[in-house]
Amino acid sequence: MTSTSHPIGPGGPAPGPASFLGRGIPRPIGEFRWVYLWGLPLRAMHWIAAISVLVLVVTGLYIGNPYFVGGIEPGLIMTKFRFAHYLAAVCLATTALVRVYWLFAGNRFERLKALFPVRVRDIKNLFRMVKFYLMMEKDKAPHYLGHNPLQQLNYTLVFVVAALEVLTGFIMFGLAWPTGWIFKATSWLVPWFGGIQNVRIIHHSITWFFLIFIPAHIYLSFRADVIEGGGTVSSIVTGGRFFEADEVYEDEDA
Amino acid sequence: MHGSTHPSHLIPGQTIGDRLLERGVSRRDFIAFCRNTAILLGLGSAAGPRIARALQAVRRPTVIWLELQECTGCVESILRSGDPTIGNLLLDVISLDYSDTLMAAAGHQAEQAKDASMKANMGKYVLVVTGSVPLEENGIYTMIAGRTAKSILEEAAEGAAAIVALGACAHWGSVQAARPNPTGAVGVRDIIKNRPILTIAGCPPVPEVITASLVHYLTFGKLPEADGEGRPLFAYGARIHDQCPRRGHFDAGQFVHHFDDAGARQGWCLYEVGCKGPQTFSPCPIFMWNEKTSWPIGAGHPCIGCTEPHFWDTMSPFYHRLPGVAGYGIERDIDRIGATLAGLTVAGIATHATLTAVQKARRRRELPVIQSPPGGGGMPPQREEV
């Protein structure tokens, strides 16, 4: 909308006392560009995994500690929760397999190389990012189009932990079917974990890892959107976001 | 057998059939025993006649039963085996030439009987071992007739046709091998390597499993098919959880929360009070104890997982679902630690968000305030390029 076409008149709304909220709005400076970061398959994987993890956490907490008692006609509560848990587990495991394929088939923001800080510059930036989040460096956050080094390590850790969760889950799942292929494929790992109870407690503990990761992830995404104003949150829906056109980004040509 | 301490065992070459006839066991009882054992072995009752033929023809095997570092609970358990009873098992089916608990002889006489029997049946006898083998301080923690358990076991294993490790002690060491394992107790397969050892796991094991395993050996000339732990699959092929009569209560979400609550009186699932049935492979719910009188879960006690290796360490605390977190103890379990960390995370997020807002407000104040054009109110001027 240009000032000339404003229905009220040139320059905006009718004169009045400058409001607190209106006072500080800076004028848009320079050009912006919209960069496509996350392909449709990656976004689909993100949301399938997100819903699966949510279902897994809720049902898993019940299975680990059945916190409400079945009544006179309980209607197979545990069976239903376990069914939902296993269904979501299969969705998550399948998504994980597709994600592994996508480490080689995806774009440069989605590939294996994007999972780790590889250049010396990126490793230096890792520490700058930590300082930025600790508010020790206000404006000096290194700018990345894709994930910054700290995000890379964080999400790679999530992949590793989720893989361990899926593995320990399938080890326990296999016990119910000792002649089946899942048991044959996984039971030899049990002594390596130091017994089935250790498998169980690792599986249980990782639930809490996700319960810590999820709020932190949501908070930091919204925070980045608030600070950068480029549409970080919507990038996982639309696939891209806005960047300042005259800024040079660390992973521009990576 | 030469030098046997049992006078009734002095007929060499006698078959089991002859022996049963001599003892006055009726054909009907014998066929019933064969059929029941065939069912225990998972072969179906149709295999009964084959077992009957084999047992009638086979020469009674000599069994050497070593009792090492143990509590005698396994022998007590087998004495209470339902079908076949101790009478037809130990005295009629097998020829037990040495057993510290059951033999009448004592001292030098008993040791001589064992040596003579092992020499006479070299390569043919069945070796049953209960108890673990202590290795610390050269194995002095278990000495029988002046010899260590390790040397007794190694000598007896040398001439054995088959080795059966009976009970958790012979399996992996059991309670004496629990941390810190002061006597350095280990199981039979830690001493006797490179030989198949049938493991009848449990503390104590279900007695019918050893009976059925011996009958399998006598009928087919080999030990039954076993899992990675050496446990026969006909008995240890499925979890307690999947055979449990209380499974319906698990599926329905009906749990005992305390041992004195209404659920406990209703016979609900013991999952929440630490039942290890979901991770324990054992035939307890089917075979049971004391002529199928009862078994732990049937009596309202959660399974402690005694057929699994290192269960004293790995399955404890017995009345909690999850093991304690190392260094914190059971009272601070993983849920409390996890919930604390999650709470701290949320608090951290709130603090960080507040600080971010403060920082952002401070930065905004530092920005040059764009003067509204006259009459422009709060609306910023638009970009000219548009």
XYZ file of C-alpha atoms in Angstrom:
640
model
C 0.000 0.000 0.000
C 1.498 3.316 -0.950
C 0.945 6.548 0.820
C -0.871 8.005 -2.108
C -3.503 5.290 -2.108
C -4.166 5.427 1.595
C -7.876 5.786 2.156
C -7.459 8.239 4.947
C -4.909 10.443 3.321
C -1.246 10.832 2.530
C 1.026 9.494 5.235
C -1.395 7.122 6.937
C -4.096 7.380 9.522
C -5.450 10.552 10.955
C -3.142 12.519 13.216
C -3.148 11.645 16.854
C -0.845 11.084 19.777
C 2.022 8.749 18.799
C 1.310 5.439 20.459
C 3.957 3.420 22.239
C 3.633 0.575 19.803
C 3.595 2.741 16.728
C 6.477 4.955 17.771
C 9.381 2.682 17.225
C 8.452 0.886 14.027
C 11.457 1.378 11.796
C 11.039 1.898 8.093
C 11.933 -1.120 6.018
C 15.458 -0.608 4.861
C 16.799 -2.146 1.712
C 15.634 -5.145 -0.232
C 14.548 -8.520 1.044
C 14.763 -11.838 -0.703
C 12.837 -15.011 -0.072
C 15.059 -18.117 0.098
C 13.644 -21.591 -0.317
C 15.279 -23.757 2.349
C 13.208 -26.806 3.191
C 11.781 -29.017 0.475
C 8.277 -30.396 0.740
C 9.501 -33.927 1.716
C 11.557 -32.462 4.560
C 8.647 -30.409 5.850
C 6.367 -33.464 5.639
C 8.972 -35.476 7.580
C 9.187 -32.730 10.210
C 5.465 -32.701 10.874
C 4.998 -36.478 10.741
C 7.856 -36.812 13.227
C 6.455 -34.002 15.396
C 3.015 -35.605 15.625
C 4.538 -39.068 16.133
C 6.794 -37.845 18.943
C 3.869 -36.104 20.610
C 1.787 -39.295 20.502
C 4.781 -41.356 21.622
C 5.491 -39.122 24.606
C 1.887 -39.055 25.825
C 1.279 -42.783 25.369
C 4.812 -43.666 26.504
C 4.381 -41.853 29.813
C 1.227 -43.879 30.396
C 2.851 -47.188 29.450
C 5.866 -46.443 31.665
C 3.676 -45.437 34.576
C -0.036 -46.128 34.158
C -1.131 -43.019 36.010
C -4.838 -43.546 35.888
C -6.579 -46.725 36.893
C -9.005 -48.514 34.679
C -12.507 -48.545 36.049
C -15.045 -51.319 36.069
C -15.294 -51.207 32.276
C -11.871 -49.968 31.334
C -12.062 -50.980 27.707
C -8.485 -52.123 27.184
C -6.849 -48.777 27.941
C -3.335 -50.185 27.978
C -3.905 -52.045 24.720
C -5.160 -48.888 23.012
C -2.258 -46.812 24.320
C 0.215 -49.468 23.260
C -1.365 -49.670 19.824
C -1.116 -45.891 19.427
C 2.471 -46.013 20.721
C 3.522 -48.720 18.251
C 1.690 -47.055 15.346
C 3.432 -43.750 16.056
C 6.724 -45.622 16.524
C 6.410 -47.206 13.106
C 5.614 -43.770 11.598
C 8.677 -42.262 13.307
C 10.961 -45.153 12.322
C 9.796 -44.964 8.694
C 10.287 -41.198 8.693
C 13.769 -41.709 10.092
C 14.618 -44.102 7.256
C 13.347 -41.621 4.651
C 15.334 -38.885 6.400
C 18.499 -40.974 6.069
C 17.807 -41.282 2.338
C 17.147 -37.544 2.245
C 20.606 -36.912 3.746
C 21.866 -37.840 0.285
C 18.956 -36.769 -1.905
C 17.996 -33.471 -0.285
C 19.140 -29.949 -1.073
C 22.288 -28.461 0.436
C 20.467 -27.348 3.594
C 19.152 -30.872 4.158
C 22.168 -33.007 3.260
C 24.576 -34.889 5.498
C 27.069 -32.016 5.261
C 24.502 -29.648 6.771
C 24.379 -31.746 9.947
C 27.800 -30.747 11.251
C 29.915 -27.582 11.360
C 32.667 -28.569 8.928
C 34.681 -25.428 8.212
C 36.959 -23.771 10.767
C 34.876 -20.644 10.373
C 31.748 -22.601 11.358
C 33.395 -24.011 14.464
C 34.390 -20.473 15.498
C 30.832 -19.364 14.821
C 29.584 -22.156 17.059
C 31.090 -20.380 20.060
C 29.822 -17.017 18.844
C 26.316 -18.510 18.678
C 26.604 -19.761 22.255
C 27.638 -16.258 23.344
C 24.742 -14.800 21.379
C 22.220 -17.041 23.141
C 23.813 -16.153 26.473
C 23.285 -12.489 25.447
C 26.998 -11.809 25.735
C 27.132 -10.616 22.133
C 24.082 -8.639 21.263
C 24.330 -8.002 17.567
C 27.183 -10.203 16.498
C 25.294 -13.433 15.837
C 26.726 -15.027 12.712
C 24.139 -15.073 9.955
C 23.243 -18.312 8.238
C 20.603 -19.073 5.643
C 20.180 -22.649 6.879
C 20.969 -23.907 10.353
C 23.757 -22.178 12.243
C 26.493 -24.438 13.743
C 24.770 -24.619 17.131
C 21.485 -25.598 15.519
C 23.290 -28.169 13.378
C 24.762 -29.896 16.425
C 21.496 -29.632 18.310
C 19.399 -31.235 15.570
C 22.052 -33.871 14.877
C 21.931 -34.756 18.573
C 18.145 -35.055 18.271
C 18.610 -37.462 15.347
C 21.051 -39.611 17.325
C 18.893 -39.652 20.450
C 15.751 -40.414 18.428
C 17.588 -43.276 16.695
C 18.581 -44.682 20.103
C 14.956 -44.333 21.240
C 13.674 -46.185 18.177
C 16.314 -48.910 18.623
C 15.616 -49.475 22.327
C 11.887 -49.391 21.593
C 12.157 -52.097 18.966
C 14.372 -54.225 21.258
C 11.544 -54.257 23.818
C 8.884 -54.665 21.137
C 10.706 -57.753 19.848
C 10.374 -59.530 23.213
C 6.681 -60.143 22.635
C 7.453 -62.089 19.489
C 10.569 -64.164 20.224
C 10.405 -66.096 16.949
C 10.042 -62.960 14.859
C 12.588 -61.036 12.829
C 12.592 -57.995 15.123
C 13.699 -60.153 18.054
C 16.352 -61.873 15.926
C 17.594 -58.537 14.623
C 17.764 -56.778 17.996
C 18.076 -59.262 20.895
C 21.845 -59.691 20.474
C 22.217 -56.039 21.462
C 20.699 -56.546 24.916
C 23.910 -57.756 26.656
C 25.679 -54.825 25.005
C 23.326 -52.503 26.899
C 23.949 -54.492 30.096
C 20.549 -56.146 30.303
C 16.982 -55.461 29.262
C 16.317 -53.184 32.246
C 19.005 -50.795 31.035
C 17.362 -50.780 27.611
C 14.129 -49.918 29.384
C 15.543 -47.061 31.437
C 17.359 -45.567 28.431
C 14.091 -45.684 26.499
C 12.241 -44.129 29.429
C 14.848 -41.379 30.015
C 14.827 -40.274 26.383
C 11.141 -39.428 26.816
C 12.319 -36.666 29.150
C 14.932 -35.579 26.621
C 12.076 -34.898 24.188
C 9.998 -33.224 26.886
C 12.921 -30.820 27.354
C 13.773 -30.450 23.675
C 10.248 -29.675 22.454
C 9.605 -26.506 24.530
C 13.176 -25.285 23.931
C 12.817 -25.867 20.188
C 9.491 -24.049 19.981
C 10.765 -21.168 22.097
C 13.972 -20.661 20.127
C 12.117 -20.837 16.787
C 9.638 -18.164 17.874
C 12.444 -16.107 19.410
C 14.433 -16.186 16.162
C 11.315 -15.107 14.295
C 10.730 -12.222 16.708
C 14.328 -11.016 16.527
C 15.047 -11.545 12.843
C 11.543 -10.937 11.602
C 12.118 -13.052 8.530
C 9.414 -15.658 9.074
C 11.466 -18.453 10.674
C 8.428 -20.258 12.040
C 6.545 -20.235 8.755
C 9.589 -21.633 6.931
C 8.708 -25.103 8.213
C 5.280 -24.674 6.610
C 6.063 -22.742 3.421
C 9.618 -23.972 2.957
C 11.317 -20.574 2.858
C 11.775 -17.284 4.646
C 12.904 -13.704 4.086
C 16.501 -12.552 4.351
C 17.981 -9.103 3.999
C 19.234 -8.825 0.448
C 22.398 -6.860 1.206
C 23.576 -9.145 4.041
C 26.237 -11.754 3.285
C 25.476 -15.127 4.851
C 28.029 -17.603 6.092
C 26.589 -20.504 4.136
C 25.784 -18.531 0.995
C 27.946 -20.744 -1.222
C 28.420 -23.774 0.983
C 26.954 -99.296 38.337
C 30.205 -99.901 40.040
C 30.474 -98.482 43.472
C 26.991 -96.956 43.460
C 25.786 -96.044 46.892
C 22.262 -97.179 46.045
C 21.927 -100.971 46.342
C 19.106 -100.923 43.821
C 21.423 -99.432 41.200
C 23.735 -102.401 41.059
C 22.326 -103.949 37.893
C 24.549 -102.918 34.990
C 22.959 -102.445 31.575
C 19.415 -102.341 32.887
C 17.019 -100.417 30.660
C 14.521 -97.925 31.976
C 11.729 -100.264 30.868
C 13.139 -103.134 32.940
C 13.615 -100.848 35.860
C 10.053 -99.561 35.784
C 8.681 -103.082 35.534
C 10.790 -104.095 38.507
C 9.473 -101.140 40.494
C 5.905 -102.091 39.773
C 5.048 -99.019 37.689
C 1.956 -99.790 35.647
C 1.950 -99.464 31.849
C -0.857 -96.931 32.163
C 1.186 -94.684 34.497
C 4.245 -95.001 32.272
C 2.314 -94.004 29.120
C 0.706 -91.113 31.009
C 4.151 -89.906 32.085
C 5.475 -90.139 28.496
C 2.455 -88.279 27.109
C 2.697 -85.506 29.716
C 6.402 -85.090 29.114
C 5.809 -84.940 25.345
C 3.349 -82.122 25.957
C 5.819 -80.293 28.213
C 8.409 -80.530 25.469
C 5.975 -78.948 23.029
C 5.930 -82.090 20.886
C 2.241 -82.803 21.414
C 0.755 -85.914 22.989
C 1.236 -87.827 19.706
C 4.964 -87.981 20.474
C 4.188 -89.931 23.683
C 4.518 -93.410 22.129
C 7.875 -92.507 20.599
C 9.137 -91.361 23.981
C 7.725 -94.531 25.549
C 9.561 -96.744 23.037
C 12.799 -94.852 23.482
C 12.665 -94.873 27.276
C 11.855 -98.573 27.379
C 14.869 -99.419 25.270
C 17.411 -96.949 26.637
C 19.874 -97.932 29.295
C 19.432 -95.916 32.449
C 21.891 -93.068 32.260
C 24.222 -92.326 35.085
C 23.821 -88.847 36.461
C 26.528 -87.121 38.449
C 25.017 -84.196 40.313
C 27.524 -81.631 41.548
C 26.368 -79.221 44.221
C 28.861 -76.382 44.336
C 28.435 -72.873 45.789
C 24.656 -72.921 46.285
C 21.756 -73.037 48.731
C 20.274 -76.463 47.788
C 17.089 -74.678 46.667
C 17.286 -76.264 43.216
C 17.313 -79.767 44.695
C 14.433 -78.778 46.973
C 12.557 -77.545 43.910
C 13.105 -80.722 41.919
C 12.085 -82.853 44.900
C 8.719 -81.172 44.541
C 8.319 -81.780 40.826
C 4.776 -82.785 40.146
C 4.788 -85.193 37.286
C 6.997 -87.161 37.197
C 7.553 -87.202 40.942
C 10.917 -87.647 42.595
C 10.204 -91.362 42.876
C 9.936 -92.113 39.207
C 12.419 -89.443 38.151
C 15.457 -89.980 40.301
C 15.087 -93.617 41.199
C 13.406 -95.016 38.112
C 14.403 -92.920 35.124
C 17.929 -91.972 36.026
C 20.599 -93.575 38.090
C 21.834 -90.862 40.378
C 25.268 -91.950 41.466
C 26.390 -88.821 43.263
C 24.432 -86.029 44.894
C 25.518 -84.368 48.117
C 21.953 -83.878 49.299
C 20.287 -87.105 48.147
C 22.924 -89.806 48.520
C 23.114 -91.922 51.658
C 26.887 -92.186 51.660
C 29.183 -89.600 53.165
C 32.841 -88.714 53.332
C 35.472 -90.803 51.540
C 32.878 -93.426 50.637
C 30.837 -90.906 48.654
C 33.866 -89.517 46.837
C 35.033 -92.998 45.946
C 31.582 -93.803 44.578
C 31.706 -90.726 42.372
C 35.179 -91.488 41.040
C 34.285 -95.101 40.325
C 31.044 -94.145 38.571
C 32.757 -91.498 36.442
C 35.476 -93.961 35.414
C 33.002 -96.701 34.577
C 30.754 -94.393 32.550
C 33.439 -92.227 30.998
C 31.977 -90.237 28.104
C 28.451 -91.476 28.820
C 27.184 -89.869 32.001
C 25.052 -86.771 32.320
C 26.558 -84.043 34.478
C 24.078 -81.865 36.342
C 25.571 -78.850 38.124
C 23.878 -76.686 40.696
C 25.782 -73.844 42.284
C 28.361 -71.392 41.070
C 32.117 -71.620 40.937
C 34.027 -69.096 43.085
C 37.327 -68.027 41.558
C 38.665 -65.432 44.019
C 41.670 -66.472 46.099
C 42.150 -69.638 44.045
C 38.575 -70.751 44.613
C 38.881 -71.486 48.341
C 35.310 -70.289 49.002
C 33.880 -73.653 47.996
C 35.876 -76.750 48.873
C 34.447 -80.279 48.752
C 36.607 -83.171 49.893
C 39.568 -80.825 50.005
C 39.236 -79.712 46.377
C 38.018 -76.455 44.861
C 34.705 -76.281 43.017
C 36.573 -75.344 39.832
C 38.749 -78.460 39.774
C 35.800 -80.726 40.680
C 33.742 -79.246 37.859
C 36.550 -79.437 35.301
C 37.225 -83.079 36.123
C 33.556 -84.074 35.997
C 32.935 -82.150 32.765
C 35.809 -83.956 31.051
C 33.986 -87.286 30.797
C 30.399 -86.007 30.594
C 28.258 -86.763 27.553
C 26.006 -83.808 28.333
C 26.212 -80.953 30.805
C 23.178 -79.367 32.410
C 23.588 -76.148 34.391
C 20.654 -76.179 36.770
C 19.566 -72.959 38.435
C 20.742 -69.360 38.412
C 24.011 -70.161 40.256
C 25.182 -72.630 37.632
C 23.783 -70.344 34.923
C 25.718 -67.179 35.793
C 26.486 -67.119 39.544
C 23.234 -65.794 41.070
C 23.142 -63.925 44.371
C 26.776 -64.585 45.294
C 27.763 -63.135 41.901
C 25.704 -59.977 42.485
C 27.726 -56.802 42.903
C 30.342 -56.703 44.375
C 30.689 -60.491 43.943
C 33.207 -60.968 46.791
C 33.968 -64.608 46.005
C 34.318 -64.064 42.235
C 31.455 -66.488 41.571
C 30.796 -67.471 37.945
C 28.534 -69.914 36.133
C 29.390 -73.265 34.543
C 29.756 -71.873 31.026
C 32.366 -69.386 32.261
C 34.542 -72.377 33.195
C 33.561 -75.004 30.642
C 33.844 -73.332 27.268
C 33.410 -74.606 23.725
C 30.844 -77.191 24.822
C 27.074 -76.982 24.618
C 25.649 -76.559 28.105
C 21.936 -76.787 28.680
C 20.846 -74.059 31.064
C 17.785 -74.679 33.190
C 17.476 -71.073 34.347
C 15.683 -69.852 37.435
C 16.193 -69.350 41.133
C 15.053 -72.075 41.520
C 13.963 -73.419 38.121
C 10.637 -75.048 37.438
C 11.357 -78.727 38.202
C 9.472 -80.164 35.231
C 11.881 -78.436 32.866
C 14.809 -80.593 33.950
C 12.690 -83.755 33.871
C 11.481 -82.975 30.377
C 14.987 -82.022 29.220
C 16.396 -85.336 30.480
C 13.621 -87.264 28.744
C 14.365 -85.353 25.541
C 18.014 -86.337 25.869
C 17.145 -89.985 26.454
C 14.631 -90.104 23.595
C 16.490 -88.203 20.905
C 20.075 -88.601 22.096
C 20.638 -84.860 22.205
C 19.764 -81.869 24.344
C 16.683 -79.839 23.353
C 16.996 -76.769 21.128
C 18.111 -73.767 23.172
C 18.304 -69.980 23.012
C 21.430 -67.820 23.285
C 21.575 -68.383 27.039
C 21.478 -72.153 26.512
C 17.934 -72.309 27.863
C 15.661 -74.919 26.223
C 13.187 -73.153 23.971
C 10.296 -75.472 24.814
C 10.333 -73.900 28.284
C 11.990 -70.486 27.883
C 10.657 -69.565 24.432
C 8.108 -67.006 25.608
C 7.838 -64.250 28.170
C 5.942 -64.644 31.422
C 4.009 -61.512 30.416
C 2.640 -63.207 27.284
C 1.466 -66.302 29.187
C 0.322 -64.592 32.365
C -3.201 -65.220 33.693
C -3.242 -61.561 34.874
C -2.471 -60.254 31.366
C -6.085 -59.243 30.849
C -5.765 -56.786 33.726
C -2.629 -55.325 32.137
C -4.421 -54.805 28.839
C -7.387 -53.268 30.642
C -5.196 -50.857 32.619
C -6.115 -52.461 35.950
C -3.026 -52.261 38.150
C -2.027 -52.962 41.727
C -0.528 -49.725 43.076
C 0.200 -50.992 46.597
C 0.209 -54.500 47.969
C -2.722 -53.721 50.240
C -5.005 -51.885 47.824
C -8.279 -52.946 46.251
C -6.518 -53.932 43.014
C -4.289 -56.375 44.896
C -7.371 -58.011 46.407
C -8.927 -58.197 42.945
C -5.859 -59.969 41.586
C -4.994 -57.184 39.149
C -1.758 -56.798 37.204
C 1.453 -56.360 39.254
C 3.217 -54.257 36.600
C 3.292 -51.096 38.699
C 4.679 -52.819 41.772
C 7.703 -53.921 39.801
C 6.706 -57.116 37.984
C 9.493 -58.159 35.596
C 7.225 -60.505 33.651
C 7.471 -58.320 30.527
C 11.214 -58.974 30.267
C 11.489 -62.500 31.647
C 11.453 -65.669 29.586
C 10.168 -68.561 31.671
C 7.419 -71.206 31.678
C 6.308 -70.429 35.272
C 2.682 -69.495 34.410
C 2.176 -72.802 32.573
C 4.283 -75.335 34.540
C 3.973 -73.734 37.999
C 5.302 -75.299 41.207
C 4.370 -77.985 43.710
C 2.178 -80.059 41.435
C 0.715 -76.947 39.833
C -0.360 -75.483 43.165
C 0.870 -71.952 42.557
C 3.640 -69.676 41.359
C 4.868 -66.204 42.391
C 2.456 -64.039 40.369
C -0.368 -66.457 41.182
C 0.388 -65.779 44.852
C 0.261 -62.010 44.292
C 3.999 -61.342 44.149
C 5.587 -59.612 41.146
C 8.027 -61.612 39.052
C 11.647 -60.753 39.913
C 13.027 -62.052 36.616
C 15.060 -64.894 38.145
C 15.542 -66.770 34.855
C 17.433 -63.848 33.328
C 21.208 -63.464 33.759
C 22.433 -61.057 36.465
C 18.873 -60.507 37.651
C 19.918 -59.537 41.204
C 21.649 -56.486 39.768
C 19.702 -55.798 36.588
C 16.151 -56.569 37.715
C 16.378 -54.837 41.091
C 14.801 -52.945 42.764
C 12.297 -55.779 42.622
C 9.301 -53.599 43.549
C 9.970 -50.871 40.980
C 9.413 -50.967 37.249
C 12.690 -49.245 36.413
C 16.184 -49.685 37.804
C 17.544 -46.940 40.065
C 19.653 -44.289 38.413
C 23.281 -44.927 39.314
C 24.511 -42.582 42.031
C 21.062 -41.288 42.941
C 19.292 -44.284 44.387
C 15.770 -45.402 43.844
C 14.057 -42.615 45.739
C 15.137 -40.154 43.065
C 13.971 -42.044 40.046
C 14.253 -40.984 36.459
C 10.779 -39.436 36.342
C 11.618 -37.052 39.156
C 14.949 -36.124 37.560
C 13.309 -35.718 34.153
C 10.435 -33.628 35.500
C 12.905 -31.412 37.397
C 15.008 -30.851 34.288
C 11.911 -30.163 32.184
C 10.700 -27.686 34.824
C 14.095 -25.972 34.861
C 13.982 -25.791 31.064
C 10.609 -24.072 31.095
C 11.839 -21.676 33.804
C 14.962 -21.056 31.747
C 12.855 -20.319 28.689
C 10.741 -17.823 30.641
C 13.879 -16.092 31.966
C 15.543 -16.053 28.574
C 12.399 -14.726 26.902
C 12.143 -11.944 29.498
C 15.798 -10.989 29.025
C 15.309 -11.048 25.259
C 12.340 -8.723 25.570
C 14.353 -6.341 27.787
C 17.248 -6.408 25.357
C 14.946 -5.797 22.408
C 13.248 -2.868 24.155
C 16.639 -1.360 24.969
C 17.766 -1.726 21.375
C 14.553 -0.180 20.111
C 15.145 2.846 22.309
C 18.609 3.204 20.785
C 17.182 3.216 17.268
C 16.544 6.603 15.727
C 12.888 7.371 16.080
C 11.405 8.001 12.689
C 9.567 11.283 12.717
C 6.103 10.966 11.420
C 5.360 13.363 8.640
C 3.013 16.138 9.643
C -0.395 14.647 10.011
C 1.065 11.165 9.618
C 0.230 9.873 13.084
C 2.085 6.686 13.997
C 2.341 5.333 10.485
C 5.855 5.116 9.107
C 6.570 6.627 5.734
C 6.406 4.174 2.877
C 9.264 3.146 0.666
C 9.511 5.360 -2.369
C 10.417 2.531 -4.713
C 7.046 0.844 -4.246
